[in-house]
CSV table of N, CA and C in Angstrom, one decimal:
chain,number,residue,atom,x,y,z
A,274,MET,N,88.6,65.4,30.5
A,274,MET,CA,90.0,65.5,30.8
A,274,MET,C,90.9,65.2,29.6
A,275,SER,N,90.3,65.2,28.4
A,275,SER,CA,91.0,65.0,27.2
A,275,SER,C,91.8,66.3,26.9
A,276,SER,N,92.9,66.2,26.3
A,276,SER,CA,93.8,67.4,26.1
A,276,SER,C,94.0,67.5,24.6
A,277,SER,N,94.5,68.7,24.2
A,277,SER,CA,94.8,68.9,22.8
A,277,SER,C,95.9,68.0,22.3
A,278,LEU,N,96.7,67.4,23.2
A,278,LEU,CA,97.7,66.4,22.9
A,278,LEU,C,97.1,65.2,22.2
A,279,GLY,N,95.8,65.0,22.5
A,279,GLY,CA,95.1,63.9,22.0
A,279,GLY,C,94.8,64.0,20.5
A,280,LEU,N,95.2,65.1,19.9
A,280,LEU,CA,95.0,65.3,18.4
A,280,LEU,C,95.9,64.3,17.7
A,281,VAL,N,96.9,63.7,18.3
A,281,VAL,CA,97.7,62.7,17.7
A,281,VAL,C,96.8,61.5,17.3
A,282,PHE,N,95.8,61.2,18.1
A,282,PHE,CA,94.9,60.1,17.7
A,282,PHE,C,94.1,60.5,16.4
A,283,VAL,N,93.7,61.7,16.3
A,283,VAL,CA,92.9,62.1,15.1
A,283,VAL,C,93.8,62.1,13.9
A,284,ALA,N,95.1,62.6,14.0
A,284,ALA,CA,96.0,62.6,12.9
A,284,ALA,C,96.3,61.1,12.5
A,285,HIS,N,96.4,60.3,13.4
A,285,HIS,CA,96.7,58.9,13.1
A,285,HIS,C,95.4,58.3,12.4
A,286,ALA,N,94.3,58.6,12.9
A,286,ALA,CA,93.1,58.1,12.3
A,286,ALA,C,92.9,58.5,10.9
A,287,VAL,N,93.2,59.8,10.6
A,287,VAL,CA,93.1,60.3,9.2
A,287,VAL,C,94.1,59.6,8.3
A,288,VAL,N,95.4,59.6,8.7
A,288,VAL,CA,96.4,59.0,7.8
A,288,VAL,C,96.1,57.6,7.5
A,289,HIS,N,95.9,56.8,8.6
A,289,HIS,CA,95.7,55.4,8.5
A,289,HIS,C,94.4,55.0,7.9
A,290,GLY,N,93.4,55.8,8.2
A,290,GLY,CA,92.0,55.6,7.7
A,290,GLY,C,92.0,55.7,6.2
A,291,LEU,N,92.6,56.8,5.7
A,291,LEU,CA,92.7,57.0,4.2
A,291,LEU,C,93.5,55.9,3.5
A,292,LEU,N,94.7,55.5,4.1
A,292,LEU,CA,95.5,54.5,3.6
A,292,LEU,C,94.8,53.1,3.7
A,293,GLY,N,94.2,52.9,4.8
A,293,GLY,CA,93.5,51.6,5.0
A,293,GLY,C,92.3,51.4,4.0
A,294,ILE,N,91.5,52.5,3.8
A,294,ILE,CA,90.4,52.4,2.8
A,294,ILE,C,91.0,52.2,1.4
A,295,SER,N,92.0,53.0,1.1
A,295,SER,CA,92.6,52.9,-0.2
A,295,SER,C,93.1,51.5,-0.5
A,296,LEU,N,93.9,50.9,0.4
A,296,LEU,CA,94.4,49.5,0.2
A,296,LEU,C,93.3,48.5,0.2
A,297,LEU,N,92.3,48.7,1.0
A,297,LEU,CA,91.2,47.7,1.1
A,297,LEU,C,90.4,47.7,-0.1
A,298,PHE,N,90.1,48.9,-0.7
A,298,PHE,CA,89.2,48.9,-1.8
A,298,PHE,C,89.8,49.2,-3.2
A,299,ALA,N,91.1,49.6,-3.2
A,299,ALA,CA,91.8,49.9,-4.4
A,299,ALA,C,93.2,49.4,-4.3
A,300,PRO,N,93.4,48.1,-4.1
A,300,PRO,CA,94.8,47.6,-3.9
A,300,PRO,C,95.7,47.8,-5.1
A,301,GLN,N,95.0,48.1,-6.3
A,301,GLN,CA,95.8,48.3,-7.5
A,301,GLN,C,96.7,49.5,-7.4
A,302,ILE,N,96.5,50.4,-6.4
A,302,ILE,CA,97.4,51.6,-6.2
A,302,ILE,C,98.8,51.2,-5.9
A,303,VAL,N,99.0,50.0,-5.5
A,303,VAL,CA,100.4,49.5,-5.3
A,303,VAL,C,100.8,48.5,-6.3
A,304,GLU,N,100.2,48.6,-7.5
A,304,GLU,CA,100.5,47.6,-8.5
A,304,GLU,C,102.0,47.5,-8.9
A,305,SER,N,102.7,48.6,-8.7
A,305,SER,CA,104.2,48.5,-9.1
A,305,SER,C,104.9,47.6,-8.1
A,306,LEU,N,104.3,47.3,-6.9
A,306,LEU,CA,105.0,46.5,-5.9
A,306,LEU,C,104.6,45.1,-6.0
A,307,ILE,N,103.4,44.8,-6.5
A,307,ILE,CA,102.9,43.4,-6.6
A,307,ILE,C,102.4,43.1,-8.0
A,308,SER,N,102.3,41.8,-8.2
A,308,SER,CA,101.7,41.4,-9.5
A,308,SER,C,100.2,41.4,-9.4
A,309,GLN,N,99.6,42.1,-10.3
A,309,GLN,CA,98.1,42.2,-10.4
A,309,GLN,C,97.5,40.9,-10.5
A,310,ASN,N,98.2,39.9,-11.1
A,310,ASN,CA,97.6,38.6,-11.4
A,310,ASN,C,97.7,37.7,-10.2
A,311,ASP,N,98.4,38.1,-9.2
A,311,ASP,CA,98.6,37.2,-8.0
A,311,ASP,C,97.5,37.5,-7.0
A,312,ALA,N,96.5,36.6,-6.9
A,312,ALA,CA,95.4,36.9,-6.0
A,312,ALA,C,95.9,36.9,-4.5
A,313,GLY,N,96.9,36.1,-4.2
A,313,GLY,CA,97.4,36.0,-2.9
A,313,GLY,C,98.0,37.3,-2.4
A,314,ASN,N,98.8,38.0,-3.3
A,314,ASN,CA,99.3,39.3,-3.0
A,314,ASN,C,98.3,40.3,-2.8
A,315,LEU,N,97.3,40.3,-3.6
A,315,LEU,CA,96.1,41.3,-3.5
A,315,LEU,C,95.4,41.0,-2.2
A,316,PHE,N,95.2,39.7,-1.8
A,316,PHE,CA,94.6,39.4,-0.6
A,316,PHE,C,95.3,40.0,0.6
A,317,PHE,N,96.6,39.8,0.6
A,317,PHE,CA,97.4,40.3,1.8
A,317,PHE,C,97.5,41.8,1.8
A,318,VAL,N,97.5,42.5,0.7
A,318,VAL,CA,97.4,44.0,0.7
A,318,VAL,C,96.0,44.4,1.3
A,319,ARG,N,95.0,43.7,0.9
A,319,ARG,CA,93.7,44.1,1.4
A,319,ARG,C,93.5,43.8,2.9
A,320,ILE,N,94.1,42.7,3.3
A,320,ILE,CA,94.1,42.4,4.8
A,320,ILE,C,94.9,43.4,5.6
A,321,TYR,N,96.0,43.9,5.0
A,321,TYR,CA,96.8,44.9,5.7
A,321,TYR,C,95.9,46.2,5.7
A,322,GLY,N,95.2,46.5,4.6
A,322,GLY,CA,94.4,47.7,4.6
A,322,GLY,C,93.3,47.6,5.7
A,323,ALA,N,92.7,46.4,5.8
A,323,ALA,CA,91.7,46.2,6.9
A,323,ALA,C,92.3,46.4,8.3
A,324,ALA,N,93.5,45.9,8.5
A,324,ALA,CA,94.2,46.0,9.8
A,324,ALA,C,94.5,47.5,10.1
A,325,ILE,N,95.0,48.2,9.2
A,325,ILE,CA,95.3,49.6,9.5
A,325,ILE,C,94.0,50.5,9.6
A,326,LEU,N,93.0,50.1,8.9
A,326,LEU,CA,91.7,50.7,9.0
A,326,LEU,C,91.2,50.5,10.5
A,327,GLY,N,91.4,49.3,11.0
A,327,GLY,CA,91.0,49.0,12.4
A,327,GLY,C,91.7,49.9,13.4
A,328,ALA,N,93.0,50.1,13.1
A,328,ALA,CA,93.8,50.9,14.0
A,328,ALA,C,93.4,52.4,13.9
A,329,ALA,N,93.0,52.8,12.7
A,329,ALA,CA,92.5,54.2,12.5
A,329,ALA,C,91.2,54.4,13.3
A,330,ALA,N,90.3,53.4,13.2
A,330,ALA,CA,89.0,53.5,13.9
A,330,ALA,C,89.2,53.6,15.4
A,331,THR,N,90.1,52.7,15.9
A,331,THR,CA,90.5,52.8,17.3
A,331,THR,C,91.0,54.1,17.7
A,332,SER,N,91.9,54.7,16.9
A,332,SER,CA,92.4,56.0,17.2
A,332,SER,C,91.4,57.1,17.3
A,333,LEU,N,90.4,57.0,16.3
A,333,LEU,CA,89.4,58.0,16.3
A,333,LEU,C,88.5,57.9,17.5
A,334,VAL,N,88.2,56.7,17.9
A,334,VAL,CA,87.3,56.5,19.1
A,334,VAL,C,88.0,57.0,20.3
A,335,CYS,N,89.3,56.8,20.4
A,335,CYS,CA,90.1,57.2,21.6
A,335,CYS,C,90.3,58.8,21.7
A,336,PHE,N,90.1,59.5,20.6
A,336,PHE,CA,90.4,60.9,20.6
A,336,PHE,C,89.7,61.7,21.7
A,337,ASN,N,88.4,61.5,21.9
A,337,ASN,CA,87.7,62.2,23.0
A,337,ASN,C,87.7,61.6,24.3
A,338,LEU,N,88.2,60.4,24.5
A,338,LEU,CA,88.3,59.8,25.8
A,338,LEU,C,89.2,60.5,26.7
A,339,PRO,N,89.0,60.5,28.0
A,339,PRO,CA,90.0,61.1,28.9
A,339,PRO,C,91.3,60.4,28.8
A,340,ASP,N,92.4,61.2,29.0
A,340,ASP,CA,93.7,60.7,28.8
A,340,ASP,C,94.1,59.7,29.8
A,341,ILE,N,93.4,59.6,31.0
A,341,ILE,CA,93.8,58.7,32.0
A,341,ILE,C,93.2,57.3,31.9
A,342,LEU,N,92.3,57.1,30.9
A,342,LEU,CA,91.7,55.8,30.8
A,342,LEU,C,92.7,54.8,30.3
A,343,PRO,N,92.7,53.6,31.0
A,343,PRO,CA,93.7,52.5,30.6
A,343,PRO,C,93.6,52.1,29.1
A,344,CYS,N,92.3,52.1,28.6
A,344,CYS,CA,92.2,51.7,27.2
A,344,CYS,C,92.8,52.7,26.2
A,345,LYS,N,92.8,54.0,26.5
A,345,LYS,CA,93.5,54.9,25.6
A,345,LYS,C,95.0,54.8,25.7
A,346,ARG,N,95.5,54.6,26.9
A,346,ARG,CA,96.9,54.4,27.2
A,346,ARG,C,97.4,53.1,26.5
A,347,ALA,N,96.6,52.1,26.6
A,347,ALA,CA,97.0,50.8,26.0
A,347,ALA,C,97.0,50.9,24.5
A,348,THR,N,96.0,51.7,23.9
A,348,THR,CA,96.0,51.9,22.5
A,348,THR,C,97.2,52.6,22.0
A,349,ALA,N,97.6,53.7,22.8
A,349,ALA,CA,98.8,54.4,22.4
A,349,ALA,C,100.0,53.5,22.5
A,350,MET,N,100.1,52.7,23.5
A,350,MET,CA,101.3,51.8,23.6
A,350,MET,C,101.3,50.8,22.4
A,351,GLY,N,100.2,50.3,22.0
A,351,GLY,CA,100.1,49.4,20.8
A,351,GLY,C,100.5,50.1,19.5
A,352,LEU,N,100.1,51.3,19.4
A,352,LEU,CA,100.4,52.1,18.2
A,352,LEU,C,101.9,52.4,18.2
A,353,MET,N,102.5,52.6,19.4
A,353,MET,CA,103.9,52.9,19.4
A,353,MET,C,104.7,51.6,18.9
A,354,VAL,N,104.2,50.5,19.3
A,354,VAL,CA,104.9,49.2,18.9
A,354,VAL,C,104.7,49.1,17.4
A,355,TYR,N,103.5,49.3,16.9
A,355,TYR,CA,103.3,49.2,15.4
A,355,TYR,C,104.2,50.1,14.7
A,356,HIS,N,104.2,51.4,15.1
A,356,HIS,CA,105.0,52.4,14.3
A,356,HIS,C,106.5,52.1,14.4
A,357,ALA,N,107.0,51.6,15.6
A,357,ALA,CA,108.4,51.3,15.7
A,357,ALA,C,108.7,50.1,14.7
A,358,ALA,N,107.9,49.1,14.7
A,358,ALA,CA,108.1,47.9,13.8
A,358,ALA,C,108.0,48.4,12.4
A,359,ALA,N,107.0,49.2,12.0
A,359,ALA,CA,106.9,49.6,10.6
A,359,ALA,C,108.0,50.4,10.2
A,360,ALA,N,108.5,51.3,11.0
A,360,ALA,CA,109.7,52.1,10.7
A,360,ALA,C,110.9,51.2,10.4
A,361,TYR,N,111.1,50.2,11.3
A,361,TYR,CA,112.2,49.3,11.1
A,361,TYR,C,112.0,48.5,9.7
A,362,LEU,N,110.8,48.1,9.5
A,362,LEU,CA,110.6,47.3,8.2
A,362,LEU,C,110.8,48.2,7.0
A,363,TYR,N,110.3,49.4,7.0
A,363,TYR,CA,110.6,50.3,5.9
A,363,TYR,C,112.0,50.6,5.7
A,364,PHE,N,112.7,50.8,6.9
A,364,PHE,CA,114.2,51.1,6.8
A,364,PHE,C,114.9,49.9,6.2
A,365,SER,N,114.5,48.7,6.6
A,365,SER,CA,115.1,47.5,6.0
A,365,SER,C,114.8,47.3,4.5
A,366,ALA,N,113.5,47.6,4.2
A,366,ALA,CA,113.1,47.6,2.8
A,366,ALA,C,113.9,48.6,1.9
A,367,ARG,N,114.2,49.7,2.5
A,367,ARG,CA,115.0,50.8,1.8
A,367,ARG,C,116.4,50.2,1.5
A,368,LYS,N,117.0,49.6,2.5
A,368,LYS,CA,118.3,49.0,2.4
A,368,LYS,C,118.4,47.9,1.4
A,369,GLU,N,117.3,47.2,1.3
A,369,GLU,CA,117.2,46.0,0.4
A,369,GLU,C,116.6,46.4,-1.0
A,370,ALA,N,116.3,47.7,-1.2
A,370,ALA,CA,115.8,48.2,-2.5
A,370,ALA,C,114.5,47.6,-2.8
A,371,ILE,N,113.6,47.3,-1.8
A,371,ILE,CA,112.3,46.8,-2.1
A,371,ILE,C,111.4,47.9,-2.6
A,372,PHE,N,111.6,49.1,-2.1
A,372,PHE,CA,110.9,50.3,-2.5
A,372,PHE,C,111.9,51.3,-3.0
A,373,PRO,N,111.4,52.3,-3.8
A,373,PRO,CA,112.3,53.3,-4.1
A,373,PRO,C,112.8,54.0,-2.9
A,374,TYR,N,114.1,54.4,-2.9
A,374,TYR,CA,114.8,54.9,-1.7
A,374,TYR,C,114.0,56.1,-1.0
A,375,TRP,N,113.5,57.1,-1.8
A,375,TRP,CA,112.8,58.2,-1.1
A,375,TRP,C,111.4,57.8,-0.6
A,376,GLN,N,110.8,56.9,-1.3
A,376,GLN,CA,109.5,56.5,-0.8
A,376,GLN,C,109.6,55.8,0.5
A,377,ALA,N,110.6,54.9,0.6
A,377,ALA,CA,110.8,54.1,1.8
A,377,ALA,C,111.3,55.1,2.9
A,378,THR,N,112.1,56.1,2.6
A,378,THR,CA,112.6,57.0,3.6
A,378,THR,C,111.4,57.9,4.1
A,379,GLY,N,110.5,58.3,3.2
A,379,GLY,CA,109.4,59.0,3.7
A,379,GLY,C,108.5,58.2,4.6
A,380,ALA,N,108.3,56.9,4.3
A,380,ALA,CA,107.5,56.0,5.2
A,380,ALA,C,108.2,55.8,6.5
A,381,VAL,N,109.5,55.7,6.5
A,381,VAL,CA,110.3,55.6,7.8
A,381,VAL,C,110.0,56.9,8.6
A,382,GLY,N,110.2,58.0,8.0
A,382,GLY,CA,109.9,59.3,8.6
A,382,GLY,C,108.5,59.5,9.2
A,383,LEU,N,107.5,59.1,8.4
A,383,LEU,CA,106.1,59.2,8.9
A,383,LEU,C,105.9,58.3,10.1
A,384,HIS,N,106.4,57.1,10.1
A,384,HIS,CA,106.2,56.2,11.2
A,384,HIS,C,107.0,56.6,12.5
A,385,ILE,N,108.2,57.2,12.3
A,385,ILE,CA,109.0,57.7,13.4
A,385,ILE,C,108.3,58.9,14.0
A,386,CYS,N,107.7,59.8,13.1
A,386,CYS,CA,106.9,60.9,13.7
A,386,CYS,C,105.7,60.5,14.5
A,387,PHE,N,105.0,59.5,14.1
A,387,PHE,CA,103.9,59.0,14.9
A,387,PHE,C,104.4,58.3,16.2
A,388,LEU,N,105.4,57.6,16.1
A,388,LEU,CA,106.0,56.9,17.2
A,388,LEU,C,106.4,58.0,18.3
A,389,ILE,N,107.1,59.0,17.9
A,389,ILE,CA,107.5,60.1,18.8
A,389,ILE,C,106.3,60.8,19.3
A,390,ALA,N,105.3,61.1,18.5
A,390,ALA,CA,104.1,61.9,19.0
A,390,ALA,C,103.4,61.1,20.0
A,391,PHE,N,103.2,59.8,19.8
A,391,PHE,CA,102.5,58.9,20.8
A,391,PHE,C,103.4,58.8,22.1
A,392,TYR,N,104.7,58.7,21.9
A,392,TYR,CA,105.5,58.6,23.1
A,392,TYR,C,105.4,59.9,23.9
A,393,PHE,N,105.5,61.0,23.3
A,393,PHE,CA,105.3,62.3,24.1
A,393,PHE,C,104.0,62.4,24.7
A,394,TRP,N,102.9,62.0,24.0
A,394,TRP,CA,101.6,62.0,24.6
A,394,TRP,C,101.6,61.1,25.8
A,395,TYR,N,102.1,59.9,25.7
A,395,TYR,CA,102.1,58.9,26.8
A,395,TYR,C,102.8,59.5,28.0
A,396,LYS,N,104.0,60.1,27.8
A,396,LYS,CA,104.8,60.6,28.9
A,396,LYS,C,104.2,61.8,29.5
A,397,ILE,N,103.7,62.7,28.7
A,397,ILE,CA,103.1,64.0,29.2
A,397,ILE,C,101.8,63.7,30.0
A,398,THR,N,101.0,62.8,29.5
A,398,THR,CA,99.7,62.5,30.2
A,398,THR,C,99.9,61.6,31.4
A,399,GLU,N,101.1,61.0,31.5
A,399,GLU,CA,101.4,60.2,32.7
A,399,GLU,C,101.2,61.0,34.0
A,400,LYS,N,101.6,62.3,33.9
A,400,LYS,CA,101.4,63.2,35.1
A,400,LYS,C,99.9,63.3,35.5
A,401,HIS,N,99.0,63.4,34.5
A,401,HIS,CA,97.6,63.4,34.7
A,401,HIS,C,97.1,62.2,35.4
A,402,LEU,N,97.6,61.0,34.9
A,402,LEU,CA,97.2,59.7,35.5
A,402,LEU,C,97.7,59.6,37.0
A,403,LYS,N,98.9,60.0,37.2
A,403,LYS,CA,99.4,60.0,38.6
A,403,LYS,C,98.6,60.9,39.5
A,404,SER,N,98.3,62.1,39.0
A,404,SER,CA,97.6,63.1,39.8
A,404,SER,C,96.2,62.5,40.1
A,405,PHE,N,95.5,62.0,39.1
A,405,PHE,CA,94.2,61.4,39.2
A,405,PHE,C,94.2,60.3,40.2
A,406,THR,N,95.2,59.4,40.1
A,406,THR,CA,95.3,58.2,41.0
A,406,THR,C,95.5,58.7,42.5
A,407,LYS,N,96.4,59.7,42.6
A,407,LYS,CA,96.6,60.2,44.0
A,407,LYS,C,95.4,60.9,44.5
A,408,GLN,N,94.6,61.6,43.7
A,408,GLN,CA,93.4,62.3,44.1
A,408,GLN,C,92.3,61.2,44.5
A,409,GLN,N,92.2,60.1,43.7
A,409,GLN,CA,91.3,59.1,44.0
A,409,GLN,C,91.6,58.4,45.3
A,410,ARG,N,92.9,58.1,45.6
A,410,ARG,CA,93.3,57.5,46.8
A,410,ARG,C,93.0,58.4,48.0
A,411,GLY,N,93.2,59.7,47.8
A,411,GLY,CA,92.9,60.7,48.9
A,411,GLY,C,91.4,60.8,49.2
A,412,GLU,N,90.6,60.7,48.1
A,412,GLU,CA,89.1,60.8,48.3
A,412,GLU,C,88.6,59.5,49.0
A,413,SER,N,89.1,58.4,48.6
A,413,SER,CA,88.6,57.1,49.2
A,413,SER,C,89.1,57.0,50.6
A,414,GLY,N,90.3,57.5,50.9
A,414,GLY,CA,90.8,57.4,52.3
A,414,GLY,C,90.1,58.4,53.1
A,415,HIS,N,89.7,59.6,52.6
A,415,HIS,CA,88.9,60.6,53.3
A,415,HIS,C,87.5,60.1,53.6
A,416,SER,N,86.9,59.4,52.7
A,416,SER,CA,85.5,58.9,52.9
A,416,SER,C,85.4,57.9,54.0
A,417,HIS,N,86.5,57.1,54.2
A,417,HIS,CA,86.5,56.1,55.2
A,417,HIS,C,86.6,56.7,56.6
A,418,HIS,N,87.1,57.9,56.8
A,418,HIS,CA,87.2,58.6,58.1
A,418,HIS,C,85.9,59.1,58.6
A,419,HIS,N,84.9,59.2,57.7
A,419,HIS,CA,83.6,59.8,58.1
A,419,HIS,C,82.7,58.8,58.6
């Protein structure tokens, strides 16, 4: 019962997987943002890489699961929260000139796109969930009459 709408999970897995692996194993790619000599900064970049790699793995595992499963829906909700918060943080970083303006704007756009895609997936598949629940109630009610 998985739909093509579930491709948002694959897209998320690819983008975050690549970024997570890059930050985890090559944190120097962001050397313009941190001091290479500060082990604490490198540690936090690598931890962030590990965290988004975990989100990527979860997205990839969810891809082929049926849209009505609570774990897939909960994952989508968690990813919506993450992407909303990340978009806000990048927007704030843009205003505070922490990142170059266009780099931060691109990050805001990417996170907003994932947020919207997961929101649409969540709302569209809600119909499937309601239909399935209604069908299950009908079948369980029907089996009690026999």
